[in-house]
Amino acid sequence: MCGILGYLGRDNAVDVLVNGLKRLEYRGYDSAGIAVLQQGRIEVRRSVGALRNLEESLKRESLFGTTGIGHTRWATHGKPSEQNAHPHCSGNVVIVHNGIIENYLTLKQRLENEGYVFESETDTEAIAHLFAFHMQERRSFLQAFRAGIRELRGSYAIAGMCEAEPDMLLVTRSGCPLVLGQNENAVFLSSDVTPLLAHTRTVTFLEDGDLGTLTPRGVTVTDGEGRPISRETSHVDWNAEAVEKGGAPHFMLKEIHEQPEILLDTLRGRYSYDAGDADLLDVTIPLETFRQVRRMWIVACGTSWHAGMVGKYLLESLIRRPVQVDIGSEFRYREPLVQEGDLVITVSQSGETADTLAAAREAKRLGARVLSIVNVVGSTLARESDGVLYTRCGPEISVASTKAFTSQVMAFYLFALHVGRTCHVLNPEDGRWWLDQLAAVPGYVEHVIKHEAELVSLAKRFYRKRNFIYLGRGINFPIALEGALKLKEISYIHAEGYAAGEMKHGPIALIDEDVPVVVLAPRNQLYDKTLSNLMEVKARNAPVIALVSEGDHSRDVSADCVFAIPDCHALLSPIPLAVALQLFAYHVAVLRNIDVDRPRNLAKSVTVE
Ligand code: M6R
């Protein structure tokens, strides 16, 4: 789960690496390090904690070299410490690694018997010694690298360099992302495209088993045996400003505020108003096949799982077909009853989440087709799926997912509309009506953002509380889960999301005057029932924050605080409600002085089980 980076060019690698690592910090930030070739010698600098600590250390004692590699870490083997931070050296070899080496103990034992001394608790150090070991046998760095990776089991993206061959960086991947880039002056490698945007838009995504060689002459890709492989280059449209905070205090706030524009982007060019249909040309599965789909499944993790739950409610209510939703880590190990003819929809912002990827592979093994709703273009999940519906929300840097969630939900609206039209459950007129509704969603989000000050006031009133409960019904039950997840992950307040009707079956025992209850009560067919649940918690003295539809006055009597979203169709309320809860969680976290973009113990992309 770490970020790796490499540079070989004419400028000082230190600046390129440090600036690039800032873009990758979302992948892990418990320690960071770089290695450069300074006058032919490997020089390593590592620091515990945020990248600024490494910057400080480089200010105290500067380095210069035009070739280098860098790393930002999220610990798996060994606690965050300077010793465990990457890069790791052995002999005249230095490497950085993202992933987990499953057979590192066996390798370690063997290498220790050969006389290698391990200085860290990491699995990565075994790779460095392994390469050095193979170099001892008078092999070139490339030969040693190839021989070494043949012995590795697990997941990895590895970049390495060697004093003996200073004009070369070597990289490989298996199960972890890696992208190469180049311009007229330099070549680059990275865990994702964001650090490269300041230098180039032309990139090459490596596949598992690829070995990349970066030299002043450019980039070549071969397989593990040295046979050349041609990998297509892609053009990346994201602009460099997209990965900056744009003046906002945190990426999370910037990303929340981007949502009206992003939701438009998700929709843009993807419908035909005349046909009253979504036009998902970029999905490569022939969409007519949806008529024959035996059973639909949705599989995802975390916030993406919540989007999947919204998708289930949506698909079932629009097209009246059963949909099963699963958490990635559960699906992969419970021998799911997936069969040929089934469609498994996997949802992921990063497209690299290990459990979601494993679920997609399992679904394919069982004969299902896999359609993925993904944000990161060229990610492993996108490449391995039969079809991809990109959410187009741009890079999401904040660990707490916001814009990815709402764009995933928007993608489900488009998908459900298209399946409904394809299966003739919706006629063109229904379709046009839906498209009108979808076109209004960005405006609903704008409305919520305009009323952010009300959410700040709510945050000020409640940020010292230690427990929260979120209640929702129907399509807004997953929004209660998502609201609670947002609050807990960035404010460290304990929060539970519940189906409102389930309250009385146990959780109501938790309620007292110190436990605020957030009730999602927009106008819909379950409104009265939700209001009854609100009254039940109120009767037990809980402070109630109600999120209702604009113009609803009946709630004034019962809730302590009210926030109104625009009065929209019931199936569309999840998006404005989610945005209101994102803003509430954000302001609570800020008031609690938490580093919102870097919540403790979390990483943006969970590429390990
Ligand atoms: O990249 P993915 O969408 O597959 O990530 C899934 C979860 O790890 C992610 O949504 C996580 O729950 C976020 N921290 C939520 O804000």
XYZ file of C-alpha atoms and ligand atoms in Angstrom:
625
model
C 0.000 0.000 0.000
C 2.801 2.436 -0.497
C 3.722 4.905 -3.216
C 6.845 4.467 -5.319
C 8.473 6.878 -7.686
C 11.570 7.098 -9.856
C 13.346 9.675 -12.004
C 16.233 9.606 -14.431
C 16.987 12.843 -16.282
C 19.022 16.039 -16.235
C 17.576 17.839 -13.216
C 18.133 17.195 -9.567
C 16.166 14.004 -8.854
C 15.687 15.111 -5.242
C 13.245 17.906 -6.160
C 11.332 15.758 -8.627
C 11.064 12.922 -6.113
C 10.032 15.044 -3.140
C 7.404 16.943 -5.160
C 6.145 13.717 -6.695
C 5.949 11.929 -3.344
C 3.636 14.707 -2.137
C 1.150 13.500 -4.770
C 1.541 9.908 -3.597
C 1.292 10.586 0.115
C -2.338 9.473 0.044
C -1.044 5.930 -0.481
C 0.667 5.937 2.882
C 2.339 8.495 5.055
C 3.938 6.860 8.051
C 7.460 7.337 6.685
C 9.178 8.364 3.472
C 12.551 8.175 1.816
C 14.575 8.696 -1.314
C 17.807 7.366 -2.779
C 19.874 9.182 -5.409
C 23.095 8.394 -7.173
C 25.393 11.179 -6.017
C 28.746 11.108 -7.780
C 28.254 7.443 -8.519
C 27.392 6.495 -4.923
C 23.969 5.590 -3.581
C 22.874 8.106 -0.976
C 19.742 7.336 1.016
C 17.666 9.660 3.165
C 14.691 8.376 5.192
C 12.387 9.920 7.791
C 9.528 8.764 9.972
C 6.191 10.560 9.759
C 4.951 12.948 7.125
C 6.970 13.870 4.074
C 7.781 17.269 5.514
C 10.151 15.515 7.927
C 12.088 14.159 4.967
C 12.086 17.621 3.395
C 13.484 19.087 6.609
C 16.225 16.492 6.703
C 17.105 17.230 3.064
C 17.301 20.929 3.900
C 19.734 20.233 6.709
C 21.912 18.038 4.516
C 21.259 18.370 0.813
C 21.719 15.713 -1.861
C 22.254 15.996 -5.579
C 21.892 13.386 -8.263
C 20.076 13.051 -11.562
C 18.859 9.489 -10.971
C 16.794 8.446 -7.989
C 13.909 6.542 -6.474
C 11.480 7.498 -3.705
C 8.889 5.928 -1.450
C 6.062 6.866 0.856
C 5.095 4.066 3.233
C 2.018 2.539 4.803
C 3.384 -0.098 7.142
C 2.579 -3.768 6.672
C 5.725 -5.545 7.940
C 7.380 -3.703 10.780
C 6.269 -0.574 12.553
C 6.770 2.902 11.093
C 10.415 3.700 11.833
C 13.420 5.089 10.018
C 14.916 1.625 9.735
C 11.790 0.190 8.202
C 11.318 3.112 5.829
C 12.320 2.598 2.198
C 14.553 2.682 0.148
C 16.383 -0.474 1.260
C 19.976 -1.136 0.211
C 22.136 -4.170 -0.143
C 25.638 -3.969 -1.574
C 25.451 -1.499 -4.403
C 21.736 -2.070 -5.026
C 18.865 0.031 -3.688
C 15.148 -0.574 -4.087
C 11.680 0.673 -3.184
C 8.662 -1.621 -2.977
C 4.881 -1.468 -2.738
C 3.073 -4.686 -1.767
C 3.723 -7.761 0.330
C 6.286 -10.490 -0.241
C 4.595 -13.613 1.059
C 7.698 -15.853 1.040
C 10.008 -13.293 2.620
C 10.688 -15.402 5.721
C 11.972 -18.281 3.611
C 14.055 -15.868 1.546
C 15.314 -14.148 4.664
C 16.471 -17.397 6.228
C 18.289 -18.395 3.065
C 19.928 -14.994 2.653
C 20.951 -14.868 6.309
C 22.619 -18.241 5.813
C 24.475 -16.623 2.908
C 25.727 -13.965 5.321
C 23.341 -11.100 4.582
C 22.462 -9.017 7.638
C 18.914 -7.705 7.920
C 18.603 -4.279 9.479
C 14.846 -3.789 9.226
C 11.709 -5.768 10.014
C 10.400 -5.390 6.474
C 9.716 -7.976 3.815
C 11.240 -5.526 1.321
C 14.770 -5.843 2.618
C 14.766 -9.468 1.461
C 14.285 -8.250 -2.116
C 17.272 -5.905 -1.918
C 19.509 -8.685 -0.566
C 18.149 -11.113 -3.142
C 19.151 -8.804 -5.999
C 22.564 -8.223 -4.407
C 22.985 -11.971 -4.003
C 22.283 -12.552 -7.694
C 24.708 -9.752 -8.614
C 27.457 -11.473 -6.663
C 27.274 -14.245 -9.219
C 28.753 -11.798 -11.739
C 25.423 -11.039 -13.277
C 24.406 -7.643 -14.628
C 21.851 -5.693 -12.629
C 19.205 -6.570 -15.200
C 20.001 -10.287 -14.994
C 20.069 -10.171 -11.196
C 16.771 -8.293 -11.120
C 15.146 -10.858 -13.407
C 16.539 -13.778 -11.431
C 15.407 -12.185 -8.159
C 11.820 -11.477 -9.151
C 11.389 -15.045 -10.338
C 11.788 -16.055 -6.687
C 9.253 -13.625 -5.242
C 5.742 -14.663 -4.196
C 3.126 -12.070 -3.320
C 2.174 -8.675 -4.602
C 4.676 -6.047 -5.599
C 5.679 -3.044 -7.588
C 9.448 -2.687 -7.305
C 11.861 -0.078 -8.591
C 15.608 -0.396 -8.212
C 18.927 1.091 -9.213
C 22.533 0.070 -8.870
C 25.858 1.885 -8.526
C 27.480 -0.366 -11.108
C 25.005 0.699 -13.816
C 24.114 4.266 -12.925
C 22.184 5.173 -16.080
C 19.374 2.747 -15.512
C 16.280 2.218 -13.382
C 14.521 -1.145 -13.360
C 10.892 -1.745 -12.444
C 8.447 -4.595 -12.324
C 4.992 -5.306 -11.001
C 2.739 -8.117 -9.904
C -0.572 -7.126 -8.400
C 0.392 -3.510 -7.622
C 0.039 -0.553 -9.972
C 2.932 0.949 -11.887
C 3.007 3.552 -14.620
C 5.914 4.864 -16.702
C 6.199 8.278 -18.315
C 8.707 10.165 -20.388
C 9.405 13.542 -21.963
C 12.322 14.790 -24.050
C 14.542 15.225 -20.988
C 13.656 12.486 -18.563
C 11.970 9.184 -17.790
C 9.740 8.547 -14.791
C 8.049 5.722 -12.937
C 5.271 5.981 -10.404
C 2.509 4.139 -8.558
C -0.009 6.370 -10.284
C -0.114 9.162 -12.811
C -0.559 12.105 -10.448
C 3.173 12.822 -9.831
C 3.832 12.617 -13.568
C 1.336 15.302 -14.605
C 3.796 18.109 -13.945
C 6.196 16.490 -16.446
C 4.259 14.561 -19.073
C 0.787 13.470 -20.206
C 1.965 10.426 -22.136
C 2.150 7.382 -19.951
C 2.385 3.607 -20.160
C 0.633 1.371 -17.651
C 2.577 -1.795 -16.932
C 0.898 -5.174 -16.618
C 1.735 -7.938 -14.140
C 4.998 -9.614 -15.098
C 6.291 -6.670 -17.143
C 9.832 -5.518 -16.563
C 10.553 -1.902 -17.460
C 14.032 -0.539 -18.170
C 14.415 3.224 -17.936
C 17.544 4.784 -19.423
C 18.434 8.202 -20.907
C 17.346 6.723 -24.251
C 13.800 6.066 -23.019
C 11.706 3.231 -21.732
C 11.573 -0.403 -22.858
C 9.292 -3.132 -21.597
C 10.016 -6.854 -21.681
C 8.632 -9.952 -20.051
C 10.515 -11.793 -17.318
C 12.558 -13.646 -19.946
C 13.661 -10.460 -21.691
C 11.306 -10.734 -24.678
C 10.160 -7.279 -25.804
C 6.548 -6.355 -25.080
C 4.717 -3.522 -26.689
C 2.471 -1.627 -24.284
C 0.183 1.085 -25.572
C 0.756 4.597 -24.346
C -2.224 6.522 -22.946
C -2.877 10.204 -22.867
C -3.996 11.535 -19.472
C -6.371 14.522 -19.521
C -6.150 15.380 -15.830
C -4.457 18.704 -15.350
C -1.796 19.342 -12.767
C -4.064 21.793 -10.872
C -6.559 18.973 -10.386
C -4.146 17.448 -7.940
C -3.504 20.653 -6.055
C -5.751 21.871 -3.278
C -6.835 24.865 -5.322
C -6.793 27.157 -2.313
C -8.945 24.884 -0.133
C -7.540 24.049 3.318
C -7.892 20.320 2.652
C -8.251 18.049 -0.345
C -11.404 16.664 1.228
C -13.146 20.042 1.195
C -11.935 20.770 -2.325
C -13.252 17.421 -3.487
C -16.622 17.922 -1.766
C -16.975 21.290 -3.485
C -16.062 19.809 -6.863
C -19.093 17.539 -6.868
C -21.579 19.620 -8.894
C -19.062 19.833 -11.752
C -18.019 16.206 -11.424
C -21.540 14.882 -11.478
C -22.004 16.741 -14.725
C -18.803 15.141 -16.028
C -20.092 11.680 -15.136
C -23.233 12.409 -17.164
C -21.637 14.360 -19.996
C -22.038 12.809 -23.416
C -23.494 9.667 -21.932
C -27.155 9.931 -22.867
C -29.394 10.325 -25.825
C -32.311 12.504 -24.873
C -34.288 11.550 -27.969
C -34.013 7.861 -27.196
C -34.602 8.562 -23.497
C -31.635 6.339 -22.782
C -28.159 6.404 -21.310
C -25.540 6.042 -23.997
C -22.733 4.078 -22.404
C -20.540 3.757 -25.464
C -17.414 3.459 -23.413
C -18.644 0.294 -21.688
C -17.259 -2.535 -23.737
C -19.744 -5.241 -22.668
C -22.452 -5.391 -25.313
C -25.210 -3.812 -23.280
C -27.975 -5.812 -25.018
C -26.684 -8.787 -23.049
C -28.314 -7.306 -19.952
C -31.583 -8.728 -21.188
C -30.150 -12.209 -20.793
C -28.393 -11.611 -17.495
C -29.372 -14.391 -15.106
C -28.554 -12.634 -11.880
C -26.861 -9.384 -10.884
C -24.338 -8.958 -8.089
C -22.601 -5.872 -6.819
C -19.291 -6.235 -4.958
C -17.166 -3.480 -3.390
C -15.525 -2.299 -0.165
C -16.033 0.660 2.182
C -17.642 3.699 0.681
C -17.830 2.007 -2.713
C -19.862 -0.760 -1.060
C -22.297 1.876 0.169
C -22.596 3.157 -3.404
C -23.244 -0.454 -4.426
C -26.063 -0.690 -1.871
C -27.639 2.436 -3.341
C -27.221 0.754 -6.745
C -29.134 -2.291 -5.512
C -32.108 -0.247 -4.282
C -32.053 1.682 -7.537
C -31.861 -1.310 -9.870
C -34.461 -3.261 -7.945
C -36.888 -0.395 -7.830
C -36.349 0.745 -11.425
C -36.044 -2.553 -13.243
C -37.612 -4.946 -10.734
C -34.830 -7.541 -10.854
C -33.119 -9.005 -7.784
C -29.614 -7.741 -7.080
C -27.262 -9.177 -4.462
C -24.740 -6.842 -2.797
C -21.568 -8.157 -1.207
C -18.515 -6.828 0.593
C -15.393 -7.778 -1.391
C -13.625 -9.537 1.465
C -16.704 -11.661 2.207
C -17.575 -12.503 -1.380
C -14.180 -13.921 -2.263
C -14.146 -16.481 0.540
C -17.733 -17.649 0.768
C -17.926 -19.663 -2.435
C -20.546 -17.347 -3.929
C -23.221 -19.031 -5.998
C -22.223 -17.107 -9.090
C -22.748 -18.843 -12.420
C -22.246 -18.346 -16.093
C -24.765 -15.803 -17.305
C -24.471 -13.688 -14.146
C -23.259 -10.112 -14.178
C -20.999 -9.028 -11.329
C -20.616 -5.281 -10.956
C -17.521 -4.309 -8.991
C -17.247 -0.747 -7.708
C -13.967 0.928 -6.806
C -12.518 4.405 -6.866
C -8.919 3.235 -7.117
C -9.486 0.054 -9.092
C -6.696 -1.424 -6.968
C -8.516 -2.556 -3.807
C -7.217 -6.084 -3.194
C -10.511 -7.582 -1.991
C -12.545 -6.095 -4.835
C -9.991 -7.260 -7.378
C -9.985 -10.750 -5.913
C -13.799 -10.782 -6.029
C -13.750 -9.784 -9.708
C -11.259 -12.552 -10.480
C -13.361 -15.082 -8.564
C -16.493 -13.980 -10.434
C -14.714 -14.412 -13.759
C -13.436 -17.818 -12.711
C -17.008 -18.849 -12.003
C -18.055 -17.783 -15.485
C -19.707 -14.419 -14.790
C -19.100 -11.263 -16.740
C -17.581 -8.438 -14.756
C -18.556 -4.831 -15.238
C -16.617 -2.353 -13.130
C -17.550 1.111 -12.015
C -14.083 2.598 -11.561
C -12.466 6.007 -11.344
C -8.803 5.417 -12.098
C -8.275 4.881 -15.795
C -5.954 1.999 -16.557
C -6.206 0.596 -13.022
C -5.925 -3.159 -12.596
C -9.657 -3.641 -12.027
C -10.474 -1.610 -15.131
C -8.077 -3.637 -17.217
C -9.265 -6.988 -15.955
C -13.008 -6.357 -16.292
C -15.116 -7.229 -19.313
C -16.532 -3.728 -19.305
C -15.814 -0.479 -17.462
C -18.028 2.432 -16.611
C -15.613 5.176 -15.606
C -16.864 7.620 -13.007
C -14.642 10.424 -14.346
C -14.331 12.203 -11.019
C -10.627 13.018 -11.423
C -7.967 12.159 -8.858
C -9.381 11.739 -5.386
C -6.571 12.566 -2.983
C -8.385 12.777 0.332
C -8.410 9.429 2.117
C -12.083 9.966 2.946
C -13.917 9.290 -0.264
C -16.499 11.914 -1.251
C -16.694 12.776 -4.935
C -15.915 9.175 -5.886
C -18.997 8.067 -3.947
C -21.461 10.466 -5.548
C -20.053 9.822 -9.020
C -20.407 6.066 -8.433
C -24.047 6.603 -7.486
C -24.499 8.733 -10.617
C -22.951 5.931 -12.687
C -25.523 3.549 -11.179
C -28.341 5.909 -12.227
C -27.074 5.840 -15.807
C -26.569 2.112 -15.730
C -30.027 1.425 -14.231
C -31.647 3.681 -16.802
C -29.897 1.874 -19.610
C -30.745 -1.583 -18.310
C -34.344 -0.444 -17.801
C -34.550 0.776 -21.382
C -32.763 -2.266 -22.799
C -35.077 -4.628 -20.961
C -38.105 -2.509 -21.988
C -39.107 -1.865 -18.400
C -38.845 1.855 -19.104
C -40.203 3.440 -22.267
C -38.548 6.411 -24.019
C -40.792 8.845 -22.203
C -39.852 7.365 -18.799
C -36.241 7.559 -19.925
C -36.487 11.254 -20.822
C -38.167 11.947 -17.510
C -35.250 10.213 -15.753
C -32.688 12.141 -17.728
C -34.386 15.388 -16.666
C -34.161 14.240 -13.054
C -30.484 13.318 -13.370
C -29.657 16.645 -14.992
C -31.033 18.363 -11.884
C -28.758 16.483 -9.436
C -25.683 18.760 -9.751
C -27.991 21.680 -8.851
C -29.194 19.845 -5.714
C -25.579 19.426 -4.649
C -24.861 23.090 -5.309
C -27.784 23.972 -3.069
C -26.330 21.887 -0.215
C -22.918 23.498 -0.655
C -24.471 26.976 -0.629
C -25.942 26.145 2.764
C -22.646 24.847 4.153
C -22.704 27.486 6.922
C -25.711 25.714 8.480
C -23.708 22.485 8.585
C -20.796 24.359 10.181
C -23.206 25.527 12.919
C -24.381 21.968 13.451
C -20.770 20.814 13.651
C -20.014 23.515 16.245
C -22.913 22.369 18.354
C -22.068 18.656 18.292
C -18.322 18.205 17.677
C -17.533 17.324 21.288
C -19.938 14.367 21.380
C -18.412 10.917 21.640
C -21.099 8.815 19.943
C -23.500 9.362 17.061
C -26.243 7.308 15.476
C -27.346 7.746 11.860
C -30.745 6.443 10.745
C -32.119 6.030 7.240
C -34.621 3.865 5.424
C -34.782 2.311 1.967
C -32.343 3.858 -0.480
C -31.137 6.167 2.292
C -30.133 3.355 4.627
C -26.746 3.099 2.840
C -26.461 6.879 3.205
C -26.824 6.473 6.982
C -23.962 3.945 6.829
C -21.896 6.280 4.669
C -22.565 9.309 6.902
C -21.452 7.315 9.946
C -18.341 6.030 8.140
C -17.354 9.561 7.082
C -17.677 10.829 10.640
C -15.744 7.992 12.238
C -12.885 7.881 9.763
C -11.990 11.554 9.918
C -13.173 12.686 13.356
C -12.503 9.461 15.330
C -15.978 9.757 16.843
C -17.808 6.488 17.251
C -20.767 6.489 14.865
C -23.233 3.774 13.860
C -25.465 3.712 10.824
C -28.740 1.813 11.118
C -31.838 1.084 9.132
C -34.275 3.326 11.018
C -36.789 0.512 11.512
C -34.109 -1.671 13.098
C -33.520 0.791 15.945
C -36.047 -0.705 18.272
C -34.460 -4.156 17.914
C -31.471 -3.255 20.045
C -29.572 -0.048 19.283
C -32.242 2.066 20.955
C -30.667 0.954 24.236
C -27.703 3.203 23.386
C -29.783 6.334 23.213
C -29.634 9.048 25.839
C -29.339 12.821 25.938
C -25.648 12.601 25.034
C -26.008 10.603 21.813
C -27.043 12.758 18.850
C -29.139 10.934 16.270
C -28.959 12.018 12.640
C -32.240 11.092 10.949
C -32.454 11.056 7.162
C -36.072 11.963 6.504
C -36.515 13.360 3.013
C -40.006 13.248 1.540
C -40.691 9.727 0.233
C -43.118 6.877 0.775
C -41.351 5.952 4.020
C -41.399 9.470 5.403
C -44.107 8.836 8.035
C -42.403 5.699 9.236
C -39.061 7.506 9.511
C -40.757 10.302 11.435
C -42.121 7.738 13.897
C -38.553 6.487 14.435
C -37.452 10.067 14.964
C -40.136 10.448 17.641
C -38.974 7.235 19.309
C -35.440 8.550 19.760
C -36.687 11.986 20.729
C -38.819 10.378 23.452
C -35.566 9.021 24.887
C -34.060 12.502 25.039
C -31.583 12.127 22.173
C -30.690 15.369 20.398
C -32.055 14.883 16.870
C -30.558 16.323 13.697
C -33.059 15.799 10.882
C -32.154 16.018 7.201
C -35.422 16.711 5.448
C -36.802 18.004 2.156
C -37.077 21.720 1.660
C -40.531 22.998 2.517
C -41.193 20.277 5.073
C -42.422 21.982 8.222
C -43.883 19.050 10.058
C -40.465 18.165 11.441
C -39.901 21.487 13.189
C -41.670 20.334 16.292
C -39.714 17.174 16.803
C -36.108 17.648 15.675
C -33.622 19.806 17.570
C -31.866 20.861 14.381
C -32.900 20.634 10.785
C -31.018 20.772 7.518
C -33.037 20.868 4.311
C -31.995 19.354 1.000
C -33.849 20.282 -2.190
C -37.195 18.604 -2.636
C -36.222 15.974 -5.207
C -37.426 12.572 -6.357
C -37.014 10.010 -3.575
C -34.531 7.911 -5.570
C -32.287 10.941 -6.097
C -32.096 12.035 -2.458
C -28.991 9.895 -1.643
C -26.633 12.292 -3.421
C -27.607 15.601 -1.744
C -27.966 13.810 1.608
C -24.506 12.269 1.265
C -22.958 15.645 0.436
C -24.571 17.250 3.495
C -23.183 14.458 5.700
C -19.726 14.769 4.109
C -19.665 18.478 4.964
C -20.911 17.836 8.484
C -18.201 15.205 9.077
C -15.541 17.461 7.565
C -16.361 20.427 9.822
C -16.594 18.245 12.922
C -13.119 16.870 12.151
C -11.679 20.352 11.559
C -13.109 21.547 14.880
C -11.467 18.572 16.546
C -8.132 19.615 14.997
C -7.686 16.420 13.052
C -5.484 16.194 9.979
C -8.504 15.588 7.762
C -6.644 14.452 4.662
C -4.515 12.019 6.626
C -6.659 10.236 9.181
C -4.744 7.878 11.427
C -4.350 4.201 10.478
C -5.937 4.639 7.053
C -4.591 4.575 3.532
C -6.330 5.692 0.405
C -5.901 2.545 -1.548
C -6.076 -0.791 0.281
C -3.999 -3.060 -1.906
C -3.507 -5.717 0.762
C -6.023 -8.154 2.263
O -10.703 2.473 -4.070
P -11.915 1.806 -3.532
O -13.178 2.531 -3.877
O -12.004 0.355 -3.940
O -11.747 1.839 -1.966
C -12.651 1.201 -1.121
C -12.497 1.651 0.307
O -11.227 1.356 0.787
C -12.749 3.157 0.469
O -14.001 3.523 -0.018
C -12.662 3.559 1.964
O -13.722 2.982 2.678
C -12.636 5.073 2.120
N -11.661 5.449 3.098
C -13.916 5.656 2.573
O -13.864 7.034 2.726
